[in-house]
Coordinates of N, CA, C and O in Angstrom, one line a residue:
M1 N 159.8 81.7 80.8 CA 160.4 81.8 82.1 C 160.0 83.7 83.1 O 159.8 83.2 83.8
F2 N 160.2 84.6 81.5 CA 159.5 85.3 83.0 C 158.0 85.0 83.2 O 158.0 86.1 84.3
S3 N 156.8 84.3 82.4 CA 155.7 84.2 83.1 C 155.6 83.2 84.1 O 154.8 83.3 85.2
Q4 N 156.2 82.3 83.8 CA 156.8 81.5 85.0 C 157.1 82.4 86.5 O 156.5 82.3 87.5
L5 N 158.2 83.4 86.5 CA 158.2 84.4 88.0 C 157.4 85.1 88.3 O 156.6 85.2 88.7
Q6 N 156.3 85.4 86.9 CA 155.6 86.0 87.2 C 154.0 85.5 88.7 O 153.4 86.3 89.3
F7 N 154.3 84.4 87.4 CA 152.7 83.9 88.6 C 152.6 83.3 89.6 O 152.1 83.9 90.3
P8 N 153.4 82.7 90.5 CA 153.8 82.8 91.7 C 154.2 84.4 92.2 O 153.0 84.4 93.1
L9 N 154.1 84.6 91.8 CA 153.3 86.4 93.1 C 152.2 86.7 92.9 O 151.8 87.7 93.6
V10 N 151.3 86.6 91.1 CA 149.8 86.9 91.2 C 149.5 86.4 92.1 O 148.7 86.8 93.5
F11 N 149.8 84.9 92.4 CA 148.5 84.1 92.9 C 149.2 83.7 94.3 O 148.0 84.1 95.0
S12 N 150.3 84.3 94.4 CA 150.3 84.6 96.0 C 149.6 85.7 96.9 O 148.9 85.8 97.7
G13 N 149.3 86.8 95.7 CA 148.5 87.9 96.7 C 147.8 87.3 96.3 O 146.4 88.3 97.5
Y14 N 146.9 86.8 95.8 CA 145.6 86.5 95.4 C 145.3 85.4 96.1 O 143.7 85.6 97.4
V15 N 146.1 84.7 97.0 CA 145.9 84.4 97.9 C 145.6 85.1 99.5 O 144.8 84.6 99.7
N16 N 146.9 85.9 99.3 CA 146.7 87.3 100.8 C 145.2 87.2 101.2 O 145.0 87.9 102.0
V17 N 145.0 87.9 99.2 CA 143.5 88.8 99.7 C 142.6 87.5 100.0 O 141.4 88.1 100.9
Y18 N 142.6 86.4 99.4 CA 141.0 85.5 100.0 C 141.2 85.0 101.2 O 140.4 85.1 101.5
E19 N 142.3 85.2 101.2 CA 142.6 84.3 103.2 C 142.0 85.0 103.5 O 141.5 85.0 104.6
E20 N 142.4 86.7 103.8 CA 142.0 87.3 104.6 C 140.5 87.8 105.0 O 139.8 88.0 105.1
A21 N 139.6 88.0 103.4 CA 138.4 87.9 103.5 C 138.0 86.7 103.6 O 136.6 87.2 104.8
Y22 N 138.6 85.5 104.0 CA 137.2 84.3 104.4 C 137.7 84.5 105.9 O 137.0 83.6 106.8
S23 N 138.9 85.6 106.6 CA 139.5 85.0 107.2 C 138.3 86.5 108.4 O 137.9 85.9 110.0
K24 N 137.6 86.8 107.7 CA 136.7 88.2 108.5 C 135.9 87.5 108.2 O 134.5 88.3 108.3
C25 N 134.8 86.2 107.5 CA 133.7 85.6 107.2 C 134.1 84.3 108.1 O 132.6 84.0 108.4
S26 N 134.2 83.9 108.1 CA 134.8 82.0 108.3 C 134.3 82.3 109.6 O 133.1 81.1 110.1
A27 N 134.2 82.1 110.9 CA 134.3 82.3 111.6 C 132.5 82.5 112.5 O 131.6 83.3 112.1
S28 N 131.9 81.4 113.4 CA 130.3 81.6 113.5 C 130.7 83.0 114.4 O 132.4 83.4 115.1
F29 N 130.1 83.7 114.9 CA 129.9 85.4 115.6 C 128.1 85.5 116.5 O 127.7 84.3 116.8
S30 N 128.5 86.4 117.3 CA 127.6 86.9 118.4 C 126.5 87.8 118.3 O 127.6 88.8 117.7
C31 N 126.0 88.1 118.2 CA 125.0 89.0 117.4 C 123.8 89.5 118.8 O 123.0 88.2 119.2
G32 N 123.4 89.8 119.6 CA 122.1 90.2 120.3 C 122.7 88.7 121.7 O 123.8 88.4 122.4
N33 N 121.9 88.4 122.2 CA 121.6 87.4 123.1 C 122.6 85.6 122.4 O 122.1 84.6 122.9
F34 N 122.0 85.9 120.6 CA 122.4 84.7 119.8 C 123.9 84.3 119.8 O 124.8 85.6 119.5
T35 N 124.1 83.1 119.2 CA 125.4 83.0 119.3 C 126.0 81.7 118.2 O 124.2 81.3 117.9
D36 N 127.0 81.7 118.2 CA 127.3 80.7 116.5 C 126.4 80.9 115.6 O 126.0 79.9 115.1
I37 N 126.1 81.9 115.4 CA 125.4 82.8 114.0 C 126.9 82.8 112.6 O 127.7 83.0 113.7
G38 N 126.3 82.0 111.3 CA 127.1 81.9 110.3 C 126.2 82.4 109.3 O 125.3 82.2 109.4
Y39 N 127.1 81.8 107.9 CA 126.2 82.0 106.6 C 125.2 81.0 107.0 O 124.6 80.7 107.2
P40 N 123.6 81.7 106.0 CA 123.5 83.3 105.5 C 123.8 84.5 106.1 O 123.6 85.2 105.2
F41 N 123.8 84.4 107.5 CA 123.6 85.9 108.5 C 125.4 86.4 108.5 O 126.6 86.0 108.0
W42 N 125.3 87.6 107.9 CA 125.8 88.5 108.3 C 125.8 89.4 109.2 O 124.9 90.3 109.5
R43 N 126.7 90.1 110.0 CA 126.6 91.5 111.0 C 127.2 92.7 110.5 O 127.9 92.2 109.4
N44 N 126.1 93.7 110.5 CA 126.9 94.8 109.9 C 127.9 95.8 110.0 O 128.0 96.8 109.4
D45 N 128.8 95.2 110.7 CA 130.1 96.1 111.2 C 130.8 94.3 110.0 O 132.6 94.5 110.3
Q46 N 130.6 93.5 109.7 CA 131.9 93.1 108.5 C 131.3 93.2 107.2 O 130.4 94.0 106.5
P47 N 132.8 93.0 106.8 CA 132.3 93.2 104.5 C 131.2 92.5 104.0 O 130.6 91.1 104.6
D48 N 130.8 93.2 103.1 CA 129.6 92.8 102.9 C 129.6 91.8 101.5 O 128.1 91.1 101.8
Y49 N 130.8 91.1 101.7 CA 130.7 89.6 101.0 C 130.7 88.4 102.0 O 130.8 87.2 101.8
C50 N 130.3 88.3 103.3 CA 130.8 87.5 104.2 C 128.7 87.1 104.0 O 128.7 85.6 104.8
G51 N 128.1 87.1 103.7 CA 126.9 87.1 104.0 C 125.3 87.4 102.4 O 126.2 88.2 101.7
H52 N 125.1 87.0 102.5 CA 123.3 86.6 102.2 C 122.8 88.4 102.0 O 122.6 88.9 102.9
P53 N 122.7 88.8 100.8 CA 122.3 90.8 101.2 C 121.7 91.1 102.1 O 121.0 91.3 102.7
G54 N 120.3 89.6 101.7 CA 119.3 90.0 102.5 C 119.1 89.7 104.1 O 118.2 89.3 104.5
F55 N 120.0 88.9 104.7 CA 120.0 87.6 105.7 C 121.4 89.6 106.7 O 122.0 88.5 107.6
K56 N 121.8 90.8 106.2 CA 122.3 91.3 107.5 C 121.7 91.6 108.6 O 120.5 92.4 108.4
L57 N 122.2 91.2 109.8 CA 121.7 91.9 110.7 C 121.6 93.0 111.6 O 123.7 93.4 111.7
D58 N 121.8 93.7 112.4 CA 121.7 94.7 113.0 C 121.9 94.4 114.7 O 120.7 94.2 115.1
C59 N 123.3 94.2 114.7 CA 123.3 93.8 116.4 C 123.7 95.3 117.1 O 124.2 95.5 117.4
Q60 N 122.7 95.3 117.8 CA 122.5 96.6 118.7 C 122.2 96.1 120.4 O 120.7 96.3 120.5
G61 N 123.5 95.9 121.5 CA 123.2 95.5 122.5 C 122.5 94.3 122.7 O 123.2 93.1 121.4
D62 N 121.1 93.9 123.5 CA 120.9 92.3 123.6 C 119.6 92.8 122.1 O 118.6 91.1 121.7
R63 N 119.1 93.5 121.5 CA 118.6 93.9 120.4 C 119.4 93.2 118.6 O 120.0 93.6 118.5
V64 N 118.4 92.7 118.5 CA 119.0 92.1 116.7 C 117.5 92.1 116.1 O 117.1 91.6 116.7
T65 N 118.0 93.0 114.5 CA 117.1 92.8 114.0 C 117.6 92.7 112.3 O 119.0 92.8 112.3
I66 N 116.6 92.7 111.4 CA 116.9 92.4 110.6 C 116.0 93.1 109.2 O 114.9 93.6 109.9
D67 N 116.7 94.3 108.4 CA 115.4 94.7 107.1 C 114.5 94.1 106.5 O 115.5 92.9 105.6
I68 N 113.8 92.9 106.0 CA 112.6 93.1 105.2 C 111.8 93.9 104.6 O 111.1 94.7 104.7
N69 N 112.2 94.0 103.0 CA 111.4 94.9 101.9 C 111.1 96.2 102.6 O 110.3 96.9 103.1
S70 N 112.4 96.9 103.0 CA 112.7 98.5 104.2 C 112.2 98.4 104.9 O 111.1 99.6 105.9
Q71 N 111.5 97.1 106.0 CA 111.1 97.3 107.3 C 112.0 97.0 108.6 O 112.4 95.2 108.2
K72 N 111.9 97.1 109.5 CA 112.4 96.8 110.6 C 112.3 95.7 111.7 O 111.2 95.8 111.5
Y73 N 112.6 94.2 112.1 CA 112.1 92.8 111.9 C 113.5 93.1 113.1 O 114.3 92.7 113.1
D74 N 112.7 92.4 114.6 CA 113.5 91.7 115.7 C 113.3 90.6 116.1 O 112.6 90.1 114.9
I75 N 114.6 90.1 115.5 CA 115.1 88.4 115.9 C 114.4 88.1 117.1 O 115.2 88.7 118.3
I76 N 113.8 87.1 116.8 CA 113.6 85.9 118.5 C 114.2 85.0 118.8 O 114.0 84.9 119.6
K77 N 114.1 84.2 117.5 CA 114.2 82.9 117.6 C 115.2 82.7 116.2 O 114.4 83.3 114.8
I78 N 116.4 81.9 115.8 CA 117.1 81.3 114.5 C 117.0 80.1 115.1 O 117.1 79.5 116.2
N79 N 116.5 79.5 113.9 CA 116.7 78.2 114.3 C 117.1 77.4 112.9 O 116.2 76.8 112.0
Y80 N 118.6 77.2 112.8 CA 119.2 76.7 111.9 C 118.8 75.0 111.6 O 118.2 75.0 110.0
E81 N 118.1 74.0 112.7 CA 117.8 72.9 111.6 C 116.5 72.9 111.3 O 116.4 72.4 110.7
A82 N 115.8 73.6 111.7 CA 114.6 74.1 110.7 C 114.2 75.0 109.7 O 113.3 75.2 109.1
Q83 N 115.3 75.9 109.9 CA 115.7 76.9 108.7 C 114.0 78.0 108.8 O 113.6 78.5 107.8
F84 N 114.3 78.4 110.1 CA 113.0 79.1 110.5 C 113.9 80.8 110.8 O 114.7 80.9 111.9
L85 N 113.1 81.7 111.0 CA 113.5 82.6 111.8 C 111.3 83.4 112.2 O 110.7 83.2 112.1
K86 N 111.9 83.2 113.9 CA 111.3 83.5 114.1 C 110.9 85.2 114.6 O 112.1 86.0 115.6
I87 N 110.8 85.7 113.9 CA 110.4 87.8 114.1 C 108.9 88.1 114.8 O 107.7 87.7 114.2
A88 N 109.7 90.1 114.4 CA 108.4 90.2 115.4 C 108.6 91.8 114.3 O 109.7 92.2 115.0
K89 N 107.4 93.2 114.2 CA 108.2 94.2 113.5 C 107.8 94.7 115.0 O 108.0 95.5 115.1
A90 N 109.5 95.5 114.4 CA 110.7 96.1 115.1 C 109.1 97.6 116.2 O 109.1 97.6 117.0
D91 N 109.1 98.0 115.0 CA 108.2 99.6 116.0 C 106.9 98.3 116.6 O 106.5 99.6 118.0
F92 N 106.5 97.7 116.1 CA 105.4 97.4 117.7 C 106.3 96.7 119.0 O 105.1 96.3 119.1
M93 N 107.4 96.4 118.6 CA 107.9 96.0 119.6 C 107.7 96.9 121.0 O 108.1 96.9 122.6
L94 N 108.1 98.5 120.5 CA 108.2 100.1 120.9 C 106.6 100.2 121.4 O 106.3 100.2 122.7
N95 N 105.3 100.1 120.6 CA 104.8 100.4 121.1 C 103.4 100.5 119.7 O 104.4 101.0 118.7
I96 N 102.8 99.7 120.1 CA 102.1 99.6 118.7 C 100.9 101.5 118.1 O 99.8 100.8 117.2
C97 N 100.6 102.0 119.3 CA 100.4 103.5 118.7 C 101.9 103.9 118.1 O 101.2 105.3 116.8
L98 N 103.2 103.6 118.3 CA 104.2 104.7 117.8 C 104.3 103.6 116.1 O 105.7 103.0 116.3
V99 N 103.7 103.7 115.2 CA 104.3 102.8 114.1 C 103.7 103.9 113.0 O 103.3 104.1 112.8
S100 N 104.8 102.9 111.9 CA 104.0 103.1 110.3 C 104.0 102.5 109.5 O 103.7 101.3 110.1
F101 N 102.4 102.9 109.1 CA 100.8 102.4 108.4 C 101.8 101.5 107.7 O 100.6 101.8 106.3
I102 N 101.9 100.7 107.8 CA 102.9 100.0 106.0 C 102.5 98.5 106.4 O 102.9 98.0 107.7
N103 N 101.6 97.6 106.0 CA 101.2 95.5 105.7 C 103.1 95.4 106.3 O 103.6 96.0 104.8
S104 N 103.1 94.5 106.9 CA 103.7 94.0 107.0 C 104.0 92.6 106.0 O 103.0 91.9 105.3
T105 N 105.3 93.1 104.9 CA 105.5 92.0 104.6 C 106.7 91.5 104.3 O 107.4 91.6 104.0
L106 N 106.9 89.7 103.1 CA 107.9 89.6 103.4 C 108.8 89.6 101.7 O 108.5 89.8 100.9
D107 N 110.0 89.6 102.0 CA 110.5 89.2 100.8 C 109.9 87.8 100.3 O 110.6 87.2 100.4
F108 N 109.8 87.3 99.5 CA 109.4 85.9 98.7 C 110.4 85.2 97.8 O 110.5 83.9 98.0
N109 N 110.9 85.8 98.2 CA 112.8 85.1 96.8 C 112.8 85.0 98.5 O 114.5 83.8 98.4
L110 N 113.3 85.6 99.4 CA 114.0 84.3 100.4 C 113.2 84.1 101.7 O 114.1 83.2 102.2
F111 N 111.9 84.5 101.9 CA 111.1 84.0 103.0 C 109.7 83.7 102.8 O 109.0 84.2 101.2
E112 N 109.4 82.5 103.4 CA 107.5 82.6 103.4 C 107.3 81.8 105.0 O 108.2 82.2 105.7
Y113 N 106.2 82.2 105.2 CA 105.5 82.1 105.7 C 105.6 80.6 105.8 O 105.2 80.2 105.4
T114 N 104.9 80.5 107.8 CA 105.4 78.5 108.2 C 103.7 78.7 108.2 O 102.7 79.5 108.6
F115 N 103.5 77.4 108.7 CA 101.7 76.8 108.8 C 101.6 77.3 110.4 O 100.2 77.2 111.2
S116 N 102.3 78.1 111.2 CA 102.1 78.3 112.0 C 101.9 79.8 112.5 O 100.8 80.2 113.5
D117 N 101.6 80.5 111.0 CA 101.0 81.8 110.9 C 99.7 81.9 110.6 O 98.5 81.0 109.8
Q118 N 99.0 83.3 111.3 CA 98.2 83.4 110.3 C 98.4 84.4 110.5 O 98.4 85.4 111.6
N119 N 96.8 85.5 109.8 CA 96.9 87.4 109.4 C 96.1 87.8 111.2 O 94.6 86.5 111.1
A120 N 96.2 89.3 111.0 CA 95.8 89.4 111.8 C 94.9 91.1 111.9 O 95.8 91.3 110.5
S121 N 94.3 92.2 112.2 CA 94.3 93.3 111.6 C 94.3 94.2 113.1 O 94.0 93.2 113.2
L122 N 94.6 95.5 112.7 CA 94.6 96.2 113.5 C 93.8 98.1 112.6 O 94.6 98.1 111.8
L123 N 93.2 98.1 113.3 CA 92.3 98.9 112.7 C 92.7 100.1 113.3 O 92.2 100.5 115.2
Y124 N 92.5 101.1 113.4 CA 93.7 102.9 113.4 C 92.8 103.7 113.2 O 91.5 104.4 111.9
Y125 N 92.3 105.0 113.8 CA 90.8 106.3 113.6 C 90.2 105.6 113.3 O 89.6 105.9 112.0
C126 N 89.2 104.9 114.2 CA 87.7 104.3 114.0 C 87.3 105.0 114.2 O 86.8 105.5 115.3
D127 N 85.7 104.9 114.2 CA 84.0 105.1 114.4 C 84.7 104.6 115.4 O 85.2 102.6 115.2
H128 N 83.8 104.7 116.6 CA 83.5 103.5 118.3 C 82.7 102.8 117.8 O 82.1 102.5 117.4
L129 N 83.0 101.6 117.6 CA 82.5 100.1 117.4 C 82.8 99.5 118.8 O 83.3 99.3 119.7
T130 N 81.8 97.9 118.8 CA 81.4 97.8 120.0 C 81.7 96.6 119.8 O 82.4 96.0 118.6
E131 N 81.5 95.8 120.8 CA 81.9 93.9 120.9 C 80.4 92.9 120.0 O 80.9 91.7 119.4
D132 N 79.5 93.6 120.1 CA 78.2 93.5 119.1 C 78.7 93.3 117.8 O 78.2 92.5 116.8
H133 N 79.7 93.9 117.3 CA 80.0 94.3 116.1 C 80.9 93.2 115.6 O 81.2 92.5 114.2
Q134 N 81.9 92.7 116.2 CA 82.8 91.5 116.1 C 83.5 90.7 117.0 O 83.4 91.8 118.4
P135 N 82.9 89.5 117.6 CA 83.0 89.3 119.4 C 85.1 89.3 119.8 O 85.1 89.1 120.5
R136 N 85.8 89.1 118.4 CA 87.3 89.3 118.9 C 87.8 90.2 119.0 O 89.5 89.9 119.3
L137 N 86.6 91.6 118.6 CA 88.1 92.6 118.9 C 88.0 93.3 120.4 O 87.5 93.2 120.9
Q138 N 88.8 93.6 119.6 CA 89.7 93.9 121.0 C 90.1 95.5 121.0 O 91.1 96.0 119.7
E139 N 89.6 97.0 121.9 CA 89.4 98.1 121.6 C 91.2 98.9 122.0 O 91.3 97.8 123.5
F140 N 91.2 99.6 121.8 CA 92.9 100.4 122.6 C 92.8 100.8 122.0 O 92.0 101.7 121.3
T141 N 93.8 102.7 122.7 CA 93.4 103.9 122.3 C 94.9 104.3 121.4 O 95.4 103.5 122.5
C142 N 94.3 105.3 120.9 CA 95.5 106.2 120.7 C 96.2 107.4 120.7 O 94.9 107.9 120.4
P143 N 97.1 107.7 121.1 CA 97.0 109.4 121.7 C 97.5 110.3 120.7 O 98.4 109.5 119.9
I144 N 96.2 110.9 119.7 CA 96.9 111.8 119.3 C 96.0 113.1 118.6 O 95.2 113.5 118.8
N145 N 97.6 114.2 118.6 CA 97.2 115.8 119.0 C 96.5 115.7 120.5 O 95.1 116.9 120.4
N146 N 96.7 114.9 121.2 CA 96.1 115.2 122.7 C 94.9 114.5 123.2 O 94.6 115.4 124.5
R147 N 94.4 114.4 122.1 CA 93.1 112.9 122.4 C 93.4 111.5 121.9 O 94.0 111.5 121.1
H148 N 92.0 110.9 122.6 CA 92.6 109.5 122.0 C 91.7 109.0 121.4 O 90.7 109.3 121.0
S149 N 92.0 108.3 120.0 CA 91.5 108.2 119.2 C 91.2 106.1 118.9 O 92.1 105.5 119.5
N150 N 90.6 106.1 118.8 CA 89.8 104.1 119.1 C 90.4 103.6 117.9 O 90.7 103.8 116.3
C151 N 91.2 102.5 118.1 CA 91.8 101.6 117.6 C 91.0 100.7 117.9 O 90.5 99.7 119.2
Y152 N 90.9 99.5 117.2 CA 91.8 97.8 117.4 C 92.2 97.1 116.8 O 92.7 97.3 115.7
F153 N 92.8 95.9 117.3 CA 92.3 94.7 116.8 C 91.7 93.3 117.2 O 90.8 92.9 117.5
T154 N 92.2 92.9 115.4 CA 90.7 91.6 115.5 C 91.3 90.0 115.3 O 92.6 90.5 114.0
A155 N 91.7 89.5 115.3 CA 92.4 87.7 115.4 C 91.1 87.2 114.5 O 90.7 87.0 115.8
P156 N 90.8 86.3 114.0 CA 92.2 87.1 112.4 C 91.2 87.6 111.9 O 90.4 88.5 112.1
A157 N 92.4 88.0 110.9 CA 92.1 89.2 109.9 C 90.4 89.8 109.1 O 90.1 88.3 109.2
I158 N 90.0 90.9 109.1 CA 89.0 90.8 108.4 C 89.5 91.7 106.8 O 90.7 92.1 106.5
S159 N 88.9 91.3 106.7 CA 89.8 92.0 104.5 C 89.1 94.0 104.9 O 88.4 93.8 105.5
S160 N 89.7 93.9 103.7 CA 90.2 95.1 103.2 C 88.7 96.2 103.1 O 88.3 96.8 103.4
N161 N 87.6 95.4 102.8 CA 86.3 96.5 102.1 C 85.4 95.7 103.1 O 84.3 96.2 103.1
D162 N 85.6 95.2 104.7 CA 84.7 94.7 105.5 C 84.1 96.2 106.1 O 85.2 96.8 106.7
E163 N 83.3 95.9 106.7 CA 82.2 96.8 107.3 C 83.0 97.8 108.0 O 83.1 98.7 108.6
F164 N 83.3 97.0 109.4 CA 84.4 97.3 110.6 C 85.6 98.2 110.4 O 86.1 99.3 110.7
S165 N 86.7 97.6 108.6 CA 87.9 98.2 108.7 C 87.6 99.4 107.8 O 88.1 100.9 107.7
S166 N 86.5 99.3 106.9 CA 85.6 100.6 106.4 C 85.4 102.4 107.6 O 85.2 103.2 106.7
R167 N 84.8 101.1 108.5 CA 84.6 102.5 109.2 C 86.3 103.1 110.1 O 86.6 103.7 111.0
C168 N 87.6 103.0 110.0 CA 88.5 103.4 110.3 C 89.3 103.8 109.1 O 89.3 103.3 108.2
K169 N 89.8 104.9 108.7 CA 91.3 105.6 108.6 C 92.2 104.6 107.5 O 92.8 104.6 106.9
I170 N 92.5 103.1 109.0 CA 94.7 102.8 108.9 C 93.6 101.6 109.2 O 93.3 101.2 110.3
S171 N 93.3 100.4 108.0 CA 93.6 98.7 108.2 C 94.8 97.8 108.5 O 95.2 98.8 106.8
L172 N 96.0 97.5 108.5 CA 96.8 96.5 109.3 C 96.5 95.4 108.7 O 95.9 95.0 109.9
L173 N 97.2 94.7 108.1 CA 97.0 93.5 108.0 C 98.6 92.6 108.5 O 99.7 93.2 108.3
I174 N 98.5 91.9 109.6 CA 100.0 91.2 110.1 C 99.7 90.6 110.6 O 98.7 89.8 111.1
P175 N 101.0 89.5 110.3 CA 101.0 88.1 110.9 C 101.2 88.1 112.0 O 102.2 88.2 112.8
V176 N 100.7 87.2 112.3 CA 100.6 86.7 114.4 C 100.7 84.6 114.3 O 100.4 84.3 113.5
L177 N 101.3 84.6 115.3 CA 101.1 82.7 116.1 C 99.7 82.7 116.0 O 99.9 83.4 117.1
A178 N 99.6 81.3 115.3 CA 98.4 80.8 116.2 C 97.9 80.7 117.2 O 96.6 81.2 117.6
F179 N 99.3 79.9 117.1 CA 98.9 80.1 119.1 C 98.2 81.1 119.8 O 98.5 80.8 121.1
A180 N 99.3 82.3 119.7 CA 99.1 83.9 120.5 C 97.3 84.3 120.3 O 97.3 84.2 121.3
V181 N 97.0 84.1 119.1 CA 96.2 83.9 118.9 C 94.9 82.9 119.6 O 93.9 83.9 120.1
E182 N 94.8 82.3 119.9 CA 94.3 81.4 121.2 C 94.5 81.9 122.2 O 93.1 82.2 122.6
G183 N 95.4 81.6 122.4 CA 95.7 82.8 123.5 C 94.9 84.1 123.9 O 94.4 85.0 125.1
F184 N 94.7 85.0 122.8 CA 94.0 85.9 122.6 C 92.5 85.8 123.1 O 92.0 86.3 123.5
T185 N 91.6 84.9 123.0 CA 90.9 84.6 122.5 C 90.2 83.9 123.1 O 88.7 83.7 123.5
I186 N 90.9 83.5 123.7 CA 90.3 81.9 125.6 C 90.7 82.5 126.5 O 89.5 82.1 126.9
Y187 N 92.0 82.3 126.8 CA 92.7 82.9 127.9 C 93.1 84.8 128.0 O 93.7 85.2 129.0
S188 N 92.5 85.6 126.9 CA 92.5 87.2 127.6 C 93.8 87.3 127.3 O 94.0 88.2 127.3
W189 N 95.0 87.2 126.7 CA 96.1 87.6 126.4 C 95.6 88.9 125.9 O 94.7 89.5 125.0
S190 N 97.0 90.0 125.9 CA 96.9 91.5 125.2 C 97.2 91.7 124.4 O 97.8 90.7 123.6
I191 N 96.8 92.1 123.7 CA 97.5 92.6 122.2 C 98.8 92.7 122.1 O 99.3 92.3 121.4
D192 N 99.7 93.2 122.8 CA 100.4 93.4 123.0 C 101.6 91.6 123.1 O 102.7 91.6 122.8
Q193 N 100.6 91.0 124.0 CA 101.9 90.3 124.2 C 101.3 88.8 122.9 O 102.6 88.2 122.0
V194 N 100.5 88.8 121.9 CA 100.0 88.2 120.8 C 101.1 89.6 119.4 O 101.9 88.4 118.8
I195 N 100.9 90.0 120.4 CA 101.9 90.9 118.8 C 103.3 91.0 118.9 O 104.6 90.6 117.7
K196 N 104.1 90.5 121.2 CA 105.6 90.3 121.0 C 105.1 88.7 120.8 O 107.0 89.0 120.8
E197 N 104.6 88.4 120.2 CA 105.2 86.9 119.9 C 105.7 86.7 118.9 O 106.1 85.5 118.4
G198 N 105.1 87.1 117.6 CA 105.9 87.5 116.7 C 105.3 86.5 115.9 O 103.7 86.2 116.0
F199 N 105.4 86.1 114.3 CA 105.4 84.5 113.9 C 106.8 84.1 113.3 O 107.5 85.0 113.4
E200 N 106.3 83.5 111.9 CA 107.1 82.7 111.9 C 107.8 82.7 110.3 O 106.5 82.9 109.8

């Protein structure tokens, strides 16, 4: 008899806690310019049980970012039906000179590249190279201690033991969209255009 009286009280409390948790997580939400976002995504202002740990979104005005392998990426597009994200490395979106010099890598337990992607190279602090060295090499400069340093972008990527890479202090591998590389090689897209298109 005693246990029968206690059970409904415990159960009722459990239901109330469950309903409260469910109400905080069940509704779709907006983040930046995106609407109707739901599981596995969750917002940085929601409890961490509302989504998968690897899909936490940081909503900052119109900007939406996600952390992948301790690197921040801007989300450009979310396609639920095809189950892909279009993202770009956040520091590149601001300035390709002000970057953390780390190769872009995905958490392959959660994500994989699509067939729309290919790798490109960003080469920093290089000896001066000419287009004779590489037909798709495009030079840009970055200010270092009030001096301009020679830097280069090339797609497709070059290997780390390539002659050009060896003449630069830093060589980064970044994923980009193949159609953006086509825009770069055929239609003279800028480096910024290619990088800000992101990758899938």
